[in-house]
Amino acid sequence: MTSRCILITGAGSGIGAGVAAELAKAGHHIVLTDLDRNAVESVAQQIRADGGSAEALALDVTSDDSVAAALAAVSRPVDVLINNAGLQHVAPLEEFPIAKWDFLIQVMLVGVARLTRALLPGMRARGFGRIVNIGSIHSLVASPFKSAYVAAKHGLLGFSKVIALETADTDITVNTICPTYVKTPLVDKQIADQARTRGIPESQVVSDVMLKPMPKGVFIGFDELAGIAAFLISPPARNITGHTIDVDGGWTVQ
Ligand SMILES: NC(=O)c1ccc[n+]([C@@H]2O[C@H](COP(=O)([O-])OP(=O)(O)OC[C@H]3O[C@@H](n4cnc5c(N)ncnc54)[C@H](O)[C@@H]3O)[C@@H](O)[C@H]2O)c1
C-alpha cells in the first residue's frame, strides 16, 4: 500500500475523527481539519500517541480565507480529500429559519465545492488525486423535517458526477459514501430533536425512525467507512468515479 496524505474536513468529532484514526493505523499521514482547532489537535495527539502520523489545522469550509490559510500551512501535498464536515437541523420547513437552511447548504455543498476546487490544481499537477465525500442515506432517500440536509446531500451526488467527468482525463476520482446512521454527536443531538419534533420518546426515535427502515437494523461503524475509503483510494478503484457506495443495510433495495 502507498502511504497517502489525506486531508479530512470536520475531523474533530464523530465520523471524521473515527475514520482518521483508522486510516492513520493503515499508515497514511492525516491532515485533520475542523472549525474546532482544539478538537482536531486532541485527535492528532491521540493518533501520534498511537504511533500514527497526523497534523491538525483550523479550517472553516464556509470561508475562502480560512481554506487558503489552512492549505498554505499543510506540511505536504494532499493526495486525498475527504469531504466530511457537516451538521443537521431538524424542523418542518415552515419553522426552518432560512438562514439555517442556507448555512447547511454552505457547509455541506458549497464547502465541498470550495475544498475540491482548492485542491484539484495540485492533484492535477501531480497526476493523482482521490476525493471521497461523506454523503448519507439522505443522498438517496428523504425523511421529513430534514429539507436542507437532504437537499445538500442529494446535491452532493450531482456535484460529484460533474467533477468525475471534469477529471476523467487524469488519475483523479471522486466518489461518495452513503451511510445510514452512525452513532456520533450529530446523531445524539438528532435523537433529542426528533423526539421533541415528533412527540415520542428518544428510545422510539432510535428503534422506529432510525433503525427500522434499515433491514439490518444497526448503526454503521467507523471501521466500515474507513475500510471503504481505503478501497476507494487504492489502485483497484482507479476507474470507479462519480459513484456512490451505499452502506445502508438493505434500506434502498426494498
Ligand atoms: N452520524 C450519522 O449518522 C451520519 C450518517 C450519514 C452521514 N453523515 C455525515 O457524516 C459527516 C460527519 O458527521 P458526524 O455524524 O461525524 O457529525 P459530528 O457532529 O460528530 O462532526 C461534524 C464535524 O464537522 C465540523 N464542522 C461543522 N461545520 C464545519 C465547518 N463550517 N467547517 C469545518 N468543520 C465543520 C464540526 O465542528 C464537527 O467536528 C457529515 O457530513 C454528516 O452529514 C453522518
Coordinates of C-alpha atoms and ligand atoms in Angstrom, one line a residue:
M1 CA 0.0 0.0 0.0
T2 CA 1.2 3.5 -0.9
S3 CA 1.1 5.9 2.1
R4 CA -1.0 8.9 1.2
C5 CA -1.5 12.4 2.6
I6 CA -5.2 12.5 3.5
L7 CA -7.0 15.8 4.4
I8 CA -10.3 15.4 6.2
T9 CA -12.7 18.2 7.0
G10 CA -14.8 18.1 10.1
A11 CA -12.3 15.7 11.7
G12 CA -12.6 17.0 15.3
S13 CA -15.6 14.7 16.0
G14 CA -17.6 11.7 15.0
I15 CA -17.0 10.1 11.6
G16 CA -14.1 12.4 10.6
A17 CA -12.2 11.6 13.8
G18 CA -13.0 7.9 13.7
V19 CA -12.1 7.5 10.0
A20 CA -8.9 9.5 10.6
A21 CA -7.8 7.1 13.4
E22 CA -8.4 4.1 11.2
L23 CA -6.6 5.5 8.1
A24 CA -3.7 6.5 10.3
K25 CA -3.4 2.9 11.6
A26 CA -3.2 1.9 7.9
G27 CA 0.0 4.1 7.5
H28 CA -1.4 7.2 5.9
H29 CA -0.5 10.8 7.0
I30 CA -3.6 12.5 8.2
V31 CA -4.3 16.3 7.9
L32 CA -7.1 16.8 10.5
T33 CA -9.1 19.9 9.9
D34 CA -12.1 21.4 11.7
L35 CA -13.8 24.6 12.8
D36 CA -12.8 23.5 16.3
R37 CA -8.9 23.7 16.4
N38 CA -8.7 22.2 19.9
A39 CA -10.8 19.2 18.9
V40 CA -8.6 18.3 15.9
E41 CA -5.4 18.9 17.9
S42 CA -6.5 16.4 20.5
V43 CA -7.4 13.8 17.8
A44 CA -4.0 14.4 16.2
Q45 CA -2.3 13.9 19.6
Q46 CA -4.1 10.6 20.1
I47 CA -3.1 9.4 16.6
R48 CA 0.5 10.3 17.2
A49 CA 0.4 8.7 20.6
D50 CA -0.8 5.5 18.9
G51 CA 2.2 5.6 16.5
G52 CA 0.5 7.3 13.5
S53 CA 1.3 10.5 11.6
A54 CA -1.1 13.4 11.8
E55 CA -1.2 17.2 11.9
A56 CA -4.1 19.5 12.9
L57 CA -5.3 22.7 11.3
A58 CA -8.3 25.1 11.9
L59 CA -10.4 25.1 8.7
D60 CA -13.9 26.5 8.2
V61 CA -15.2 25.1 4.9
T62 CA -17.5 28.1 4.5
S63 CA -14.6 30.6 4.3
D64 CA -12.2 31.2 1.4
D65 CA -9.7 32.8 3.7
S66 CA -9.8 30.0 6.2
V67 CA -9.3 27.4 3.5
A68 CA -6.4 29.3 1.9
A69 CA -4.7 29.8 5.3
A70 CA -5.0 26.1 6.1
L71 CA -3.9 24.8 2.8
A72 CA -0.8 27.2 2.9
A73 CA 0.1 25.6 6.3
V74 CA -0.2 21.9 5.3
S75 CA 3.2 20.2 5.6
R76 CA 2.9 18.1 2.4
P77 CA 0.9 17.8 -0.8
V78 CA -2.6 16.5 -0.3
D79 CA -3.3 13.3 -2.3
V80 CA -6.7 12.6 -0.9
L81 CA -9.6 14.9 0.2
I82 CA -12.3 13.5 2.4
N83 CA -15.2 16.0 2.5
N84 CA -16.8 15.2 5.8
A85 CA -17.8 18.4 7.6
G86 CA -21.5 18.6 8.3
L87 CA -24.3 19.4 10.6
Q88 CA -28.0 18.7 10.9
H89 CA -31.1 20.7 11.7
V90 CA -34.5 19.1 12.1
A91 CA -37.6 21.1 11.7
P92 CA -40.7 21.3 9.4
L93 CA -39.9 23.7 6.5
E94 CA -42.4 26.3 7.8
E95 CA -40.4 26.5 11.1
F96 CA -37.0 26.2 9.5
P97 CA -35.1 29.5 9.6
I98 CA -33.9 30.4 6.1
A99 CA -30.5 31.5 7.5
K100 CA -30.1 28.0 9.0
W101 CA -31.2 26.4 5.7
D102 CA -28.6 28.4 3.8
F103 CA -25.9 27.6 6.3
L104 CA -26.4 23.8 5.9
I105 CA -26.1 24.2 2.2
Q106 CA -23.0 26.4 2.6
V107 CA -21.2 23.7 4.8
M108 CA -22.3 20.5 3.1
L109 CA -22.5 21.6 -0.6
V110 CA -20.7 24.9 -1.3
G111 CA -18.0 23.9 1.3
V112 CA -17.4 20.7 -0.6
A113 CA -17.0 22.6 -3.9
R114 CA -14.7 25.1 -2.2
L115 CA -12.3 22.5 -0.9
T116 CA -12.4 20.4 -4.0
R117 CA -11.7 23.5 -6.2
A118 CA -8.8 24.5 -4.0
L119 CA -7.1 21.1 -4.1
L120 CA -7.8 20.0 -7.7
P121 CA -5.0 22.0 -9.3
G122 CA -2.3 20.4 -7.1
M123 CA -3.8 16.9 -7.7
R124 CA -3.8 17.6 -11.5
A125 CA -0.2 18.8 -11.4
R126 CA 0.9 15.7 -9.6
G127 CA -1.3 13.4 -11.8
F128 CA -3.0 11.8 -8.8
G129 CA -6.0 12.6 -6.6
R130 CA -8.8 10.9 -4.7
I131 CA -11.9 12.8 -3.4
V132 CA -14.1 10.9 -1.1
N133 CA -17.3 12.6 0.0
I134 CA -19.3 11.5 3.1
G135 CA -22.8 11.6 1.8
S136 CA -25.7 9.9 3.5
I137 CA -28.7 7.6 3.1
H138 CA -30.2 11.1 2.7
S139 CA -28.3 11.5 -0.6
L140 CA -30.6 8.8 -1.9
V141 CA -33.9 9.0 0.0
A142 CA -35.8 11.6 2.0
S143 CA -37.0 11.9 5.6
P144 CA -39.4 14.6 6.8
F145 CA -38.1 17.6 8.7
K146 CA -34.6 17.5 7.0
S147 CA -35.2 19.6 3.9
A148 CA -31.8 21.4 3.9
Y149 CA -29.8 18.3 4.8
V150 CA -31.5 16.1 2.2
A151 CA -31.1 18.9 -0.5
A152 CA -27.4 19.3 0.3
K153 CA -26.7 15.6 0.4
H154 CA -28.7 14.9 -2.9
G155 CA -26.8 17.9 -4.5
L156 CA -23.5 16.4 -3.4
L157 CA -24.2 13.5 -5.8
G158 CA -24.8 15.7 -8.8
F159 CA -21.7 17.8 -7.9
S160 CA -19.6 14.6 -7.7
K161 CA -20.8 13.3 -11.1
V162 CA -19.8 16.6 -12.8
I163 CA -16.4 16.6 -11.2
A164 CA -15.9 12.9 -12.1
L165 CA -16.4 14.0 -15.8
E166 CA -14.2 17.1 -15.4
T167 CA -11.3 15.0 -14.0
A168 CA -11.7 11.9 -16.2
D169 CA -8.6 12.9 -18.3
T170 CA -6.3 12.2 -15.3
D171 CA -5.9 9.8 -12.4
I172 CA -8.4 11.6 -10.1
T173 CA -11.6 10.0 -8.9
V174 CA -14.5 11.4 -6.9
N175 CA -16.9 9.1 -5.1
T176 CA -19.5 9.4 -2.3
I177 CA -20.0 7.0 0.6
C178 CA -23.7 7.0 1.7
P179 CA -24.2 5.5 5.2
T180 CA -27.3 5.2 7.3
Y181 CA -27.0 6.2 10.9
V182 CA -23.6 6.3 12.6
K183 CA -23.5 6.9 16.4
T184 CA -21.9 10.3 16.6
P185 CA -22.6 13.6 18.4
L186 CA -24.6 14.7 15.3
V187 CA -26.9 11.7 15.7
D188 CA -27.2 12.0 19.5
K189 CA -28.4 15.6 19.1
Q190 CA -30.8 14.5 16.4
I191 CA -32.3 11.8 18.6
A192 CA -33.3 14.5 21.1
D193 CA -34.5 16.9 18.3
Q194 CA -36.6 14.2 16.6
A195 CA -38.1 13.1 19.9
R196 CA -39.3 16.7 20.5
T197 CA -40.5 17.3 16.9
R198 CA -42.4 14.0 16.7
G199 CA -43.6 14.0 20.4
I200 CA -42.2 10.5 21.0
P201 CA -39.5 9.1 23.5
E202 CA -35.9 9.1 22.4
S203 CA -35.8 5.2 22.5
Q204 CA -38.6 5.2 20.0
V205 CA -36.7 7.6 17.7
V206 CA -33.8 5.1 17.6
S207 CA -35.9 2.0 17.1
D208 CA -38.7 3.3 14.8
V209 CA -37.2 6.3 13.0
M210 CA -33.6 5.5 12.6
L211 CA -33.1 1.7 12.6
K212 CA -36.5 0.4 11.4
P213 CA -36.2 1.3 7.8
M214 CA -32.8 -0.5 7.6
P215 CA -33.3 -4.3 7.3
K216 CA -30.0 -4.9 9.1
G217 CA -31.2 -2.6 11.9
V218 CA -27.8 -1.4 13.3
F219 CA -25.6 1.7 13.5
I220 CA -22.8 1.8 10.9
G221 CA -19.2 1.7 12.4
F222 CA -16.2 3.9 11.7
D223 CA -14.2 0.9 10.6
E224 CA -16.7 0.2 7.8
L225 CA -16.4 3.8 6.5
A226 CA -12.6 3.8 6.8
G227 CA -12.4 0.5 5.0
I228 CA -14.5 1.7 2.1
A229 CA -12.5 4.9 1.9
A230 CA -9.3 2.8 1.9
F231 CA -10.7 0.8 -1.0
L232 CA -11.7 4.0 -2.9
I233 CA -8.1 5.4 -2.7
S234 CA -6.5 2.1 -3.6
P235 CA -5.3 1.2 -7.2
P236 CA -8.1 -1.3 -7.9
A237 CA -10.6 1.5 -7.6
R238 CA -8.9 3.8 -10.1
N239 CA -11.7 3.6 -12.6
I240 CA -14.6 3.9 -10.1
T241 CA -15.6 7.6 -10.3
G242 CA -18.8 9.6 -9.9
H243 CA -20.4 6.8 -8.0
T244 CA -21.9 6.1 -4.6
I245 CA -21.2 3.3 -2.2
D246 CA -24.3 2.8 -0.2
V247 CA -23.7 1.4 3.3
D248 CA -27.4 1.1 4.1
G249 CA -28.0 -2.4 5.3
G250 CA -30.5 -3.0 2.5
W251 CA -32.6 0.2 3.1
T252 CA -32.8 1.2 -0.6
V253 CA -33.3 -2.3 -2.1
Q254 CA -36.7 -2.8 -0.6
Ligands
LIG1 N1 -23.8 10.4 12.0 C1 -24.5 9.9 11.1 O1 -25.4 9.1 11.3 C2 -24.2 10.3 9.6 C3 -24.9 9.5 8.6 C4 -24.6 9.8 7.3 C5 -23.8 10.9 7.0 N2 -23.2 11.6 8.0 C6 -22.4 12.7 7.6 O2 -21.1 12.5 8.2 C7 -20.4 13.7 8.3 C8 -19.9 13.8 9.8 O3 -21.0 13.8 10.7 P1 -20.8 13.3 12.2 O4 -22.0 12.5 12.5 O5 -19.5 12.8 12.4 O6 -21.0 14.7 12.9 P2 -20.3 15.4 14.1 O7 -21.2 16.5 14.6 O8 -19.8 14.4 15.1 O9 -19.0 16.0 13.4 C9 -19.1 17.0 12.4 C10 -17.8 17.9 12.5 O10 -17.9 18.8 11.4 C11 -17.4 20.0 11.9 N3 -17.9 21.2 11.2 C12 -19.2 21.7 11.2 N4 -19.2 22.8 10.4 C13 -18.0 23.0 9.9 C14 -17.4 23.9 9.0 N5 -18.1 25.0 8.6 N6 -16.1 23.8 8.7 C15 -15.3 22.8 9.2 N7 -15.8 21.8 10.1 C16 -17.1 21.9 10.4 C17 -17.8 20.1 13.4 O11 -17.0 21.0 14.1 C18 -17.7 18.6 13.8 O12 -16.4 18.4 14.3 C19 -21.5 14.8 8.0 O13 -21.3 15.2 6.7 C20 -22.8 14.1 8.1 O14 -23.8 14.6 7.3 C21 -23.4 11.3 9.3

